[in-house]
Each structure stands twice: as C-alpha cells, then as structure tokens.
Amino acid sequence: MTNTIQATFDELVTVGFTEPTFEGKRPVPAKAKFVLRDPSNKLVASVGTPGYNNSLKALNELLMQTAMAGDPGQHRMFAEAVREPIRILSRYKSWTGTFFAEDPRAWGDDNKIPVDNPIGAAFYSAMDSRPYAITPGVQQYVRPQFFTEKAELNIKWHTIKTVGWNIMARRLEEVADELARRRDAKARGFLVAGVAANSATHVLSNSGNAFLKASIDSLLKLSAEIGWPITQGAINPGRLMDMTGWTNGSSTSLPYFWAPENSREQVYRQLYADAYGNVRWTVSKDIGMGEIWFSGEPEDIGYHQTHGEAQSASAVDIHLMQDEHVIYEDHAFYIGNVFNVWENTITA
Amino acid sequence: MSDVVGFVQIINPNQCEWVPSTAKNAGELRTGHLAKLDSSGRAIICTTGDTSDGVVFNNRYQTYAPTSVYADAGEELSLAQHNVRMLCDSTNFDGNTLPSFGADLYVGPSGLLTTAVSGTVHVGKVVRSAYEGANMDVRTPPGGATNLNNLVEVALHIAYN
C-alpha cells in the first residue's frame, strides 16, 4: 500500500510509504525512498534506496537537504508535506471482541444458532425394572438480528490542496474508531442484558470509587462455585491502577506484602500487577470507570456474527468537487450462556 | 432467546399408544401438554373440565430450523395415550407448583396438570417424588452443586374410553 501526501502551492510533492498502517499507530515504513520533484517533474532532492531501512532518518535527511538548498519555498513545501497536526483525540481501543466467538456468515446465509437444552438424567432403579427413558426434544434455534453501521467521509478537492498533509488518513482513522465504538456499544448492550438475567449474583456493586480486591475475590469465588470460572476481564487502565491501594486486612498492613516479588515490582512500575486470580485483562481507556466486565472464554459465552470485513465504496463528485468515501459493516451479537458473564459496578 | 420450557419427559414410550394428529392452531401445543381431538381429528389444547385424548409429543423436525417449541397450525405431532408415565418439573403443573407425593391429578387450564378437584377430569396421580429418600431431580444451568430441578413421576390414564 502506498500513501501520498500533497503539498500546498501548485507543486506536487510525493512521499512514498511501503508499509501498510496498523491499528493504533501511524504509518511507519520499513523501507522508503523519498523524492521531491517540482511541477516539471524535475528531481529536486532525494534520499534512500529501495534497501534503505530507517525511514525516519531518511526523511530527516531529505528535509535537511531541502533546507540546505536555500529555497524557502521548497523547504516549506516539503515541511508541510510531512508535518501532521499533533493528535488531540486518542485512538479508540475496542474491547468487547474478547467476549464473543467470531462467527462470520456469508450474505444470504441462514444465521441460525442452535440453543442448548440440557436434559441428561439418570435415576436409581432396580435390577428387573425398566430405566426412565429420556428423549431430547425440539432443537430450537435463534437468529440474531444484524445491524448495519455506516460512515461517510467527503474530502473537498480544495481541502486536499490547502492543508498540505495527509488529512484523509487521519480522518479515516477517526471514522474507523467511531465504527468500532458503535460496535462496542451494541455488544456492551448484550453484556448488560446478560448479567441482568441473573443480577443478584452476576452484578456486584461496590462504592468508594475504586476497584476493590474484595470485589474481584467475591466474583472469582462465585464463578468457580458454579463451574464457569472467570478467566478474563475488561477494565479501564486507570481503574486497574486502583490495585495500588489494595491491602490485606488492617490499615497497618503493607500493600501486597503477601504477593510474589515480581507482582510487587509490577505494581511499583506500572501501578498494577498482571495475573491476579489468573485473570487475563483487556485494558481499554474506552471502558467506563464505573464498570468492570468478567467472563470465561468467548466460545462458552456467545457469538459475534458478521458479513465479512467492512465494505467501502468511493466516488468523485465533480459538481461538489469532492471525493466521497463510504464504509459500512454488518454485525450481530448473541449470548448463549448468561451465566458466564459478570459485572462489577463501581460507584462514588 | 428461546422459549425452552422446563423438564417434561415421557419415560415409558414403549408402553404408550402413539396416535398421530396435527395441530389445529399455531403457537398452542408443545411436548407435555394435554390435548384433545376435534371432530376433524386435529389436536387442540385442553382446558379445565376437558377430557384429554393424549399427551403431546412433538420434536418439530422442520427444515426451517424452528425457534419455538410450539407447533405451527397443521404441523404433525403425536399423542401418547393409555398408560403414560412422565417425569415433570413444576412448569407442567398449573400454578407452577410441584405437587406432593400421592396427589391426584386432573386436566387443568392451558394443557397443564392440576391438583384442583372441582369440575375437573381425573387423569392420574403423582406416584413418585423421591427414591430411597433422594429427590428425583436433574441438574440445571449454570451447573453448580445446588442448581437442581426437582421432579415428580406421574402416572396417567388417558383415552381408555
């Protein structure tokens, strides 16, 4: 995949990347060749070869060459081509996917899922008596309802010419983040409904505006008791760092005095320790501070159905002088075992 | 979600008479209900005071993968008659209450068994609620040590005359 930046003025500056983007990070090419050409396509400056490995270093060298050339116009042109605005909106971190097993379906498939109906039984009898016959009954199915989420991004041609940096890439990242946020909101609704089905035991609330050791201890015990032990959790990183306040009893006890040494070191370095209760954490700043979600493995919870990857379509509107990009995707969620999801709600 | 309804099992299928029929109305009959036949031989749900023609058994072998346990109008089903023994939990009884050992059973509302006497037709009794002091029970979700569903064994006499 290549990414092209267009600069201001009438000149065209191309900067080529050879690496695709990946979630949460800007394009960081492993190999790059940078060139600066004027409108007549005359080579102004270049650095690197196809084997050049340090792209950022190459970029800086090209910038230096341009600057040393003494042409402020060229320098400014190139600087605007590679200087993007400093982010003020942190990337969205999706978190609900860990609770659902993926179940991709083709368009037109019957998305039925069989429903479990346990009936296995055995009874005391006598040597010459008949057994009690047990017969499986109706195999019921559910068909989760798909929902579609869409986004449209229109980029004016004059915007592309004016801004001088890869604005479309940044705005598309935000679109992708918003699609993920909407998807998570729907999935979270299923988690909420799931724990509500057994709220007396599967929703544990504590006040004090903190993640308490007593809360997770209680949920771990309850889940183990019924045979659906908690193995993973989803939490806001700021909330997870409440571990720094955990003690083991009286206020005179040192925090974590009974914990393994490497756990104490982790708390010292990162304000939380991994693997308490063998819980595997999904950490996302986009989980509210008032909730922590726990569950077993996703294949023992439910399904996330899709119609393949997100689809996109682009068009050019010559009347409005803009490029138009539409992205859409279908999702459905289903929880088959509400006993395998737990919530710790935290209030002030 | 599903409309799986409790635990009801005909435990002596080889000793029953199995009569074919079809459901007259959609969404009315499921396995375990008491049903009666109309003049066209179609099955409709019993209510208090009716004489039952059998206990419904219907596994709904539909190609469209049914989401409900209830039969469609015109859907084939079977009625178990004569000496029918069933294991039931409380969902198969009027009032959702498990009757006690020895209780007489009558045709109740909505195809359920009832212990109420007045104006009802006697169909059987509770013949077992425990064995050697241990409950008749089955495990239920989520599956912990105390997630048990108590059952009773009923003996019914249906459609002998």
Coordinates of C-alpha atoms in Angstrom, one line a residue:
Chain A
M1 CA 0.0 0.0 0.0
T2 CA 1.3 3.5 -0.8
N3 CA 0.3 6.7 0.8
T4 CA 0.7 10.0 -1.0
I5 CA 0.9 13.4 0.6
Q6 CA 0.2 16.5 -1.4
A7 CA 1.6 19.8 -0.5
T8 CA 0.5 23.4 -0.9
F9 CA 1.1 25.6 -3.8
D10 CA 1.0 24.2 -7.3
E11 CA 3.9 21.9 -6.8
L12 CA 3.4 18.3 -6.2
V13 CA 5.4 16.5 -3.5
T14 CA 5.2 12.8 -3.2
V15 CA 6.4 10.8 -0.4
G16 CA 6.1 7.1 -0.7
F17 CA 5.5 4.5 2.1
T18 CA 5.9 0.9 1.6
E19 CA 4.3 -0.4 4.8
P20 CA 0.6 -0.7 5.5
T21 CA -0.8 1.1 8.5
F22 CA -1.8 -0.9 11.6
E23 CA -4.2 -0.2 14.4
G24 CA -3.2 2.4 16.8
K25 CA -0.1 3.7 15.0
R26 CA 0.8 5.9 12.2
P27 CA 2.4 4.6 9.1
V28 CA 6.0 3.6 9.8
P29 CA 7.6 2.3 6.7
A30 CA 10.4 -0.2 7.0
K31 CA 11.9 0.8 3.7
A32 CA 11.4 4.0 1.8
K33 CA 12.7 6.2 -0.9
F34 CA 11.9 9.8 -0.6
V35 CA 11.9 12.2 -3.5
L36 CA 11.0 15.8 -4.0
R37 CA 10.1 16.9 -7.5
D38 CA 9.0 20.2 -9.0
P39 CA 6.0 20.6 -11.3
S40 CA 8.1 19.7 -14.3
N41 CA 8.9 16.5 -12.6
K42 CA 12.5 17.6 -12.2
L43 CA 14.1 15.8 -9.3
V44 CA 14.8 18.4 -6.6
A45 CA 16.1 16.1 -3.8
S46 CA 16.1 12.5 -2.9
V47 CA 17.5 10.2 -0.3
G48 CA 17.4 6.5 0.3
T49 CA 17.3 3.5 -1.9
P50 CA 14.9 0.6 -2.0
G51 CA 17.1 -1.1 0.6
Y52 CA 17.1 1.9 2.9
N53 CA 15.8 0.7 6.3
N54 CA 15.5 3.7 8.5
S55 CA 12.7 5.8 7.0
L56 CA 12.5 8.5 9.6
K57 CA 16.2 9.1 9.3
A58 CA 15.8 9.2 5.5
L59 CA 13.0 11.7 5.9
N60 CA 15.1 13.9 8.1
E61 CA 18.0 13.8 5.7
L62 CA 15.8 14.7 2.9
L63 CA 14.4 17.6 4.8
M64 CA 17.9 18.7 5.6
Q65 CA 18.9 18.5 2.0
T66 CA 15.9 20.6 1.1
A67 CA 16.7 23.1 3.8
M68 CA 20.3 23.4 2.8
A69 CA 19.3 24.0 -0.8
G70 CA 18.4 27.5 0.4
D71 CA 15.0 27.7 -1.3
P72 CA 12.5 28.6 1.5
G73 CA 9.6 27.7 -0.8
Q74 CA 10.9 24.2 -1.3
H75 CA 11.6 23.8 2.3
R76 CA 8.2 25.0 3.4
M77 CA 6.6 22.8 0.7
F78 CA 8.3 19.7 2.0
A79 CA 7.9 20.6 5.7
E80 CA 4.1 20.9 5.2
A81 CA 4.0 17.7 3.3
V82 CA 5.4 15.6 6.2
R83 CA 4.3 17.6 9.3
E84 CA 0.9 16.5 10.5
P85 CA -1.1 18.1 13.3
I86 CA -0.4 16.8 16.8
R87 CA -3.2 14.5 17.8
I88 CA -5.7 15.7 20.5
L89 CA -8.1 12.7 20.2
S90 CA -6.6 9.4 21.4
R91 CA -7.2 6.3 19.3
Y92 CA -10.2 4.2 20.3
K93 CA -9.4 0.8 21.8
S94 CA -12.1 -1.7 21.1
W95 CA -12.7 -4.1 24.0
T96 CA -15.9 -6.2 23.6
G97 CA -14.5 -8.6 21.0
T98 CA -12.9 -10.7 23.7
F99 CA -16.3 -11.8 25.0
F100 CA -17.7 -13.2 21.7
A101 CA -16.5 -16.0 19.5
E102 CA -16.3 -14.9 15.8
D103 CA -19.0 -16.4 13.6
P104 CA -18.6 -15.0 10.1
R105 CA -21.5 -15.6 7.7
A106 CA -21.9 -15.1 4.0
W107 CA -24.6 -12.7 2.8
G108 CA -27.8 -14.8 2.4
D109 CA -26.7 -17.4 4.9
D110 CA -29.3 -18.5 7.5
N111 CA -27.6 -17.2 10.6
K112 CA -29.3 -19.7 12.9
I113 CA -27.6 -20.8 16.1
P114 CA -28.9 -23.9 17.9
V115 CA -30.0 -23.4 21.5
D116 CA -28.8 -25.8 24.2
N117 CA -31.4 -27.6 26.2
P118 CA -29.7 -29.9 28.7
I119 CA -31.8 -32.9 29.8
G120 CA -29.4 -35.7 30.6
A121 CA -30.6 -37.7 33.6
A122 CA -30.2 -41.0 35.3
F123 CA -32.2 -42.3 38.2
Y124 CA -32.0 -45.1 40.8
S125 CA -33.8 -48.2 39.7
A126 CA -33.8 -51.9 40.4
M127 CA -32.4 -54.9 38.5
D128 CA -35.7 -56.0 36.9
S129 CA -37.2 -52.6 36.5
R130 CA -37.1 -50.5 33.4
P131 CA -35.0 -47.4 33.1
Y132 CA -36.6 -44.0 32.8
A133 CA -36.3 -43.1 29.1
I134 CA -35.2 -39.5 28.4
T135 CA -35.6 -38.2 24.9
P136 CA -34.2 -35.0 23.5
G137 CA -36.9 -32.7 22.3
V138 CA -37.2 -29.8 19.9
Q139 CA -33.9 -28.4 18.7
Q140 CA -34.6 -24.7 18.9
Y141 CA -32.6 -22.1 17.1
V142 CA -32.1 -18.4 17.4
R143 CA -31.3 -16.0 14.6
P144 CA -29.6 -12.9 15.9
Q145 CA -30.7 -9.7 14.3
F146 CA -28.0 -8.0 12.2
F147 CA -27.4 -4.2 12.5
T148 CA -25.6 -2.1 10.0
E149 CA -23.3 0.8 10.8
K150 CA -22.0 3.2 8.2
A151 CA -19.8 6.2 7.9
E152 CA -19.3 8.6 5.0
L153 CA -16.3 10.9 4.6
N154 CA -16.3 13.6 2.0
I155 CA -13.0 15.4 1.2
K156 CA -13.1 18.6 -0.8
W157 CA -10.5 18.9 -3.5
H158 CA -9.6 22.3 -2.2
T159 CA -9.0 20.8 1.2
I160 CA -6.5 18.4 -0.2
K161 CA -4.7 21.2 -2.0
T162 CA -4.8 23.5 1.0
V163 CA -3.9 21.5 4.1
G164 CA -0.6 20.1 2.9
W165 CA -0.7 16.9 5.0
N166 CA -2.4 13.6 4.7
I167 CA -5.7 14.7 6.2
M168 CA -7.7 11.9 4.7
A169 CA -5.6 9.2 6.5
R170 CA -6.2 10.9 9.9
R171 CA -9.9 11.4 9.3
L172 CA -10.3 7.8 8.1
E173 CA -8.6 6.6 11.3
E174 CA -11.3 8.6 13.2
V175 CA -14.0 7.0 11.1
A176 CA -12.7 3.5 11.8
D177 CA -12.5 4.4 15.5
E178 CA -16.1 5.5 15.5
L179 CA -17.3 2.4 13.8
A180 CA -15.5 0.4 16.4
R181 CA -17.1 2.5 19.2
R182 CA -20.6 2.0 17.8
R183 CA -20.0 -1.7 17.5
D184 CA -18.7 -1.9 21.1
A185 CA -21.8 0.0 22.3
K186 CA -24.1 -2.6 20.8
A187 CA -22.1 -5.5 22.1
R188 CA -22.0 -4.0 25.6
G189 CA -25.8 -3.9 25.5
F190 CA -25.8 -7.6 25.2
L191 CA -23.4 -7.9 28.1
V192 CA -25.6 -5.7 30.2
A193 CA -28.7 -7.7 29.3
G194 CA -26.8 -10.9 30.0
V195 CA -25.8 -10.1 33.6
A196 CA -29.2 -8.5 34.2
A197 CA -30.7 -12.0 33.8
N198 CA -29.0 -13.1 37.0
S199 CA -28.2 -9.7 38.5
A200 CA -28.5 -10.9 42.1
T201 CA -25.3 -13.0 41.6
H202 CA -23.7 -11.7 38.5
V203 CA -23.7 -8.0 39.2
L204 CA -21.6 -7.0 42.2
S205 CA -21.6 -3.3 43.2
N206 CA -19.2 -1.5 45.4
S207 CA -18.9 2.1 46.4
G208 CA -15.8 4.0 47.2
N209 CA -15.0 4.9 43.5
A210 CA -12.3 2.1 43.4
F211 CA -11.6 -1.4 42.1
L212 CA -11.6 -3.5 45.3
K213 CA -9.8 -6.7 45.9
A214 CA -12.8 -7.9 47.8
S215 CA -15.0 -7.4 44.7
I216 CA -12.9 -9.5 42.4
D217 CA -12.3 -12.1 45.1
S218 CA -16.0 -12.5 45.5
L219 CA -16.7 -12.8 41.8
L220 CA -13.9 -15.3 41.3
K221 CA -15.3 -17.4 44.1
L222 CA -18.9 -17.2 42.8
S223 CA -17.9 -18.1 39.3
A224 CA -15.8 -21.1 40.4
E225 CA -18.6 -22.3 42.5
I226 CA -21.0 -22.8 39.6
G227 CA -18.4 -24.3 37.2
W228 CA -18.0 -21.3 34.9
P229 CA -14.8 -19.8 36.3
I230 CA -13.7 -16.3 35.3
T231 CA -10.7 -16.3 33.1
Q232 CA -10.7 -12.8 31.6
G233 CA -11.7 -9.3 32.4
A234 CA -12.1 -5.9 30.6
I235 CA -11.2 -2.7 32.5
N236 CA -10.2 0.9 32.2
P237 CA -6.4 1.2 32.8
G238 CA -7.0 4.0 35.2
R239 CA -9.4 1.8 37.2
L240 CA -7.0 -1.2 37.1
M241 CA -4.4 1.0 38.8
D242 CA -6.6 1.0 41.9
M243 CA -4.5 -2.1 42.7
T244 CA -2.0 0.3 44.3
G245 CA -4.5 0.7 47.1
W246 CA -5.0 -3.0 47.9
T247 CA -4.1 -4.2 51.3
N248 CA -4.5 -7.5 53.0
G249 CA -6.5 -6.7 56.1
S250 CA -5.8 -3.9 58.5
S251 CA -4.6 -0.4 57.5
T252 CA -1.2 -1.2 59.1
S253 CA -0.6 -3.9 56.5
L254 CA 1.7 -3.1 53.7
P255 CA 0.1 -3.3 50.3
Y256 CA 0.9 -6.5 48.5
F257 CA 3.1 -7.8 51.3
W258 CA 1.9 -11.3 50.7
A259 CA 2.2 -11.1 46.9
P260 CA 5.1 -12.6 44.8
E261 CA 8.0 -10.3 44.4
N262 CA 7.6 -9.9 40.7
S263 CA 4.0 -8.7 41.4
R264 CA 5.2 -6.1 43.9
E265 CA 7.7 -5.0 41.2
Q266 CA 4.9 -4.7 38.6
V267 CA 2.8 -2.6 40.9
Y268 CA 5.8 -0.4 41.5
R269 CA 6.5 0.1 37.8
Q270 CA 3.0 0.1 36.2
L271 CA 0.7 0.5 39.2
Y272 CA -1.0 -2.8 38.6
A273 CA 0.0 -6.5 38.7
D274 CA -0.8 -9.0 36.0
A275 CA -2.5 -12.3 36.5
Y276 CA -4.1 -11.7 39.9
G277 CA -6.6 -14.6 40.1
N278 CA -5.3 -15.7 36.7
V279 CA -7.5 -13.1 35.1
R280 CA -6.4 -12.1 31.6
W281 CA -7.0 -8.4 31.3
T282 CA -8.2 -6.4 28.2
V283 CA -7.3 -2.9 29.1
S284 CA -9.0 0.0 27.3
K285 CA -9.4 3.6 28.2
D286 CA -12.8 3.4 26.4
I287 CA -14.4 1.3 29.1
G288 CA -16.2 3.5 31.7
M289 CA -14.6 3.9 35.1
G290 CA -17.9 2.6 36.7
E291 CA -17.8 -0.9 35.3
I292 CA -15.5 -3.9 35.1
W293 CA -16.5 -6.9 33.0
F294 CA -15.5 -10.5 33.7
S295 CA -16.2 -13.8 31.9
G296 CA -15.0 -17.2 30.9
E297 CA -13.7 -17.9 27.4
P298 CA -15.7 -16.5 24.5
E299 CA -16.6 -19.8 23.0
D300 CA -18.5 -20.5 26.2
I301 CA -20.4 -17.2 26.1
G302 CA -21.8 -16.4 22.6
Y303 CA -21.2 -15.3 19.1
H304 CA -20.3 -12.2 17.0
Q305 CA -21.7 -12.6 13.5
T306 CA -20.5 -10.6 10.6
H307 CA -21.0 -10.5 6.8
G308 CA -17.3 -10.4 6.2
E309 CA -15.0 -7.5 6.6
A310 CA -16.1 -3.8 6.4
Q311 CA -17.1 -2.8 2.9
S312 CA -16.2 0.5 1.3
A313 CA -17.1 2.5 -1.8
S314 CA -15.7 5.7 -3.2
A315 CA -16.9 8.2 -5.8
V316 CA -15.9 11.5 -7.2
D317 CA -18.5 14.3 -7.3
I318 CA -17.3 16.8 -9.9
H319 CA -20.1 19.2 -9.2
L320 CA -19.3 19.5 -5.5
M321 CA -15.6 19.0 -6.3
Q322 CA -15.1 16.3 -3.7
D323 CA -14.1 12.7 -3.1
E324 CA -16.7 10.7 -1.3
H325 CA -15.9 7.6 0.8
V326 CA -18.5 5.3 2.4
I327 CA -17.7 2.5 4.8
Y328 CA -20.3 0.1 6.1
E329 CA -20.3 -3.2 8.0
D330 CA -22.9 -5.7 9.4
H331 CA -22.8 -7.1 12.9
A332 CA -25.0 -9.4 15.1
F333 CA -24.3 -10.5 18.7
Y334 CA -25.7 -13.3 20.7
I335 CA -25.1 -14.5 24.2
G336 CA -25.9 -18.2 24.7
N337 CA -24.7 -18.6 28.3
V338 CA -25.6 -15.6 30.5
F339 CA -24.1 -17.4 33.5
N340 CA -20.6 -16.8 32.1
V341 CA -20.6 -13.1 32.2
W342 CA -20.2 -10.9 35.3
E343 CA -20.0 -7.2 36.1
N344 CA -18.5 -5.2 38.9
T345 CA -20.1 -1.8 39.1
I346 CA -18.4 0.9 40.9
T347 CA -20.0 4.0 42.4
A348 CA -18.8 7.0 44.3
Chain B
M1 CA -33.7 -16.1 23.3
S2 CA -35.5 -19.4 23.4
D3 CA -38.8 -20.5 25.0
V4 CA -37.5 -23.8 26.3
V5 CA -40.0 -24.8 28.9
G6 CA -38.8 -26.8 31.9
F7 CA -38.4 -30.6 32.0
V8 CA -41.1 -32.9 30.9
Q9 CA -40.3 -36.5 29.7
I10 CA -42.5 -39.5 28.8
I11 CA -40.4 -42.2 30.4
N12 CA -42.2 -45.3 29.2
P13 CA -42.6 -44.6 25.5
N14 CA -42.7 -48.3 24.6
Q15 CA -45.7 -48.8 26.8
C16 CA -47.8 -46.0 25.4
E17 CA -50.2 -45.9 22.5
W18 CA -48.9 -43.3 20.0
V19 CA -51.7 -41.6 18.0
P20 CA -50.9 -39.4 15.0
S21 CA -52.5 -36.0 14.7
T22 CA -51.9 -32.4 13.5
A23 CA -52.0 -29.1 15.5
K24 CA -55.1 -27.1 14.7
N25 CA -53.8 -23.8 16.0
A26 CA -50.3 -22.2 15.8
G27 CA -48.3 -21.5 19.0
E28 CA -50.6 -23.6 21.2
L29 CA -49.2 -27.1 21.7
R30 CA -45.8 -28.3 22.9
T31 CA -44.5 -31.6 24.2
G32 CA -46.1 -32.4 27.6
H33 CA -49.4 -30.6 27.0
L34 CA -52.7 -32.4 27.4
A35 CA -54.6 -32.2 24.2
K36 CA -57.9 -33.3 22.8
L37 CA -59.0 -34.1 19.2
D38 CA -61.7 -32.1 17.5
S39 CA -64.2 -33.6 15.1
S40 CA -61.7 -33.4 12.2
G41 CA -59.0 -35.3 14.2
R42 CA -56.9 -32.2 14.8
A43 CA -55.3 -31.6 18.2
I44 CA -56.3 -28.6 20.3
I45 CA -55.1 -27.7 23.8
C46 CA -57.2 -28.9 26.8
T47 CA -58.6 -26.7 29.4
T48 CA -60.2 -27.3 32.8
G49 CA -63.0 -29.8 32.5
D50 CA -62.0 -31.3 29.1
T51 CA -61.4 -35.0 28.5
S52 CA -57.9 -35.4 27.2
D53 CA -57.0 -37.6 24.2
G54 CA -53.4 -37.7 24.9
V55 CA -50.1 -36.1 25.9
V56 CA -48.5 -34.1 23.1
F57 CA -45.1 -35.2 21.8
N58 CA -43.6 -33.1 19.0
N59 CA -39.9 -32.7 18.1
R60 CA -40.7 -30.3 15.3
Y61 CA -38.5 -31.8 12.6
Q62 CA -38.7 -28.7 10.4
T63 CA -36.3 -27.8 7.7
Y64 CA -36.6 -24.1 8.5
A65 CA -34.9 -24.6 11.9
P66 CA -37.6 -23.6 14.3
T67 CA -37.1 -21.0 17.0
S68 CA -40.1 -22.1 19.1
V69 CA -41.1 -25.3 20.8
Y70 CA -44.8 -24.7 19.9
A71 CA -46.3 -26.4 16.9
D72 CA -47.5 -24.5 13.8
A73 CA -51.0 -24.8 12.5
G74 CA -51.2 -28.0 10.5
E75 CA -47.9 -29.4 11.9
E76 CA -47.8 -33.1 12.6
L77 CA -47.5 -34.3 16.1
S78 CA -48.1 -37.4 18.2
L79 CA -50.4 -38.0 21.2
A80 CA -49.3 -40.5 23.8
Q81 CA -52.3 -42.4 25.2
H82 CA -53.4 -45.1 27.7
N83 CA -50.7 -45.8 30.3
V84 CA -48.4 -42.7 30.2
R85 CA -45.7 -42.2 32.8
M86 CA -44.0 -38.8 32.8
L87 CA -41.2 -37.1 34.7
C88 CA -42.2 -33.4 35.2
D89 CA -40.9 -30.4 36.9
S90 CA -43.2 -27.6 38.2
T91 CA -43.7 -26.0 34.8
N92 CA -46.0 -28.8 33.7
F93 CA -48.4 -28.1 36.5
D94 CA -51.0 -25.3 36.9
G95 CA -49.6 -22.6 39.2
N96 CA -46.0 -23.7 38.5
T97 CA -46.1 -25.7 41.7
L98 CA -44.7 -29.2 42.1
P99 CA -47.5 -31.4 43.6
S100 CA -46.7 -33.7 46.5
F101 CA -46.4 -37.5 46.5
G102 CA -49.8 -39.2 46.1
A103 CA -51.7 -36.2 44.8
D104 CA -54.5 -36.8 42.4
L105 CA -54.1 -35.1 39.0
Y106 CA -56.8 -33.6 36.8
V107 CA -57.0 -31.8 33.4
G108 CA -56.1 -28.2 34.1
P109 CA -56.0 -25.0 32.2
S110 CA -53.8 -24.4 29.2
G111 CA -52.9 -28.1 28.8
L112 CA -51.4 -28.4 32.2
L113 CA -52.0 -30.9 35.0
T114 CA -53.7 -29.6 38.1
T115 CA -54.4 -30.9 41.6
A116 CA -57.7 -28.8 41.8
V117 CA -60.6 -31.1 42.1
S118 CA -63.8 -29.2 41.4
G119 CA -65.2 -29.5 37.8
T120 CA -62.1 -31.3 36.5
V121 CA -61.5 -34.7 35.0
H122 CA -59.2 -37.1 36.8
V123 CA -56.3 -38.3 34.7
G124 CA -53.8 -39.8 37.2
K125 CA -51.7 -39.2 40.2
V126 CA -48.2 -38.5 41.5
V127 CA -46.6 -41.9 42.0
R128 CA -43.1 -40.9 43.0
S129 CA -41.3 -37.8 44.2
A130 CA -38.3 -39.4 45.7
Y131 CA -36.3 -42.7 45.6
E132 CA -34.8 -44.1 48.8
G133 CA -35.0 -40.6 50.3
A134 CA -33.2 -38.9 47.4
N135 CA -35.0 -36.4 45.4
M136 CA -36.0 -37.0 41.8
D137 CA -34.0 -34.2 40.2
V138 CA -31.9 -33.1 37.3
R139 CA -29.1 -30.6 37.0
T140 CA -30.0 -27.2 35.6
P141 CA -27.8 -24.3 34.4
P142 CA -25.5 -22.9 35.4
G143 CA -24.4 -26.3 36.9
G144 CA -23.3 -25.7 40.5
A145 CA -23.8 -28.2 43.2
T146 CA -27.2 -26.7 44.2
N147 CA -28.5 -26.0 40.7
L148 CA -31.0 -28.8 40.8
N149 CA -34.6 -29.0 39.5
N150 CA -36.9 -31.3 41.4
L151 CA -39.2 -33.6 39.5
V152 CA -42.2 -35.9 40.2
E153 CA -43.2 -39.0 38.4
V154 CA -46.8 -39.1 37.3
A155 CA -48.9 -42.0 36.1
L156 CA -51.7 -41.0 33.7
H157 CA -54.5 -43.0 32.2
I158 CA -55.7 -41.2 29.1
A159 CA -58.2 -42.1 26.4
Y160 CA -59.1 -45.5 27.6
N161 CA -62.8 -45.0 26.7

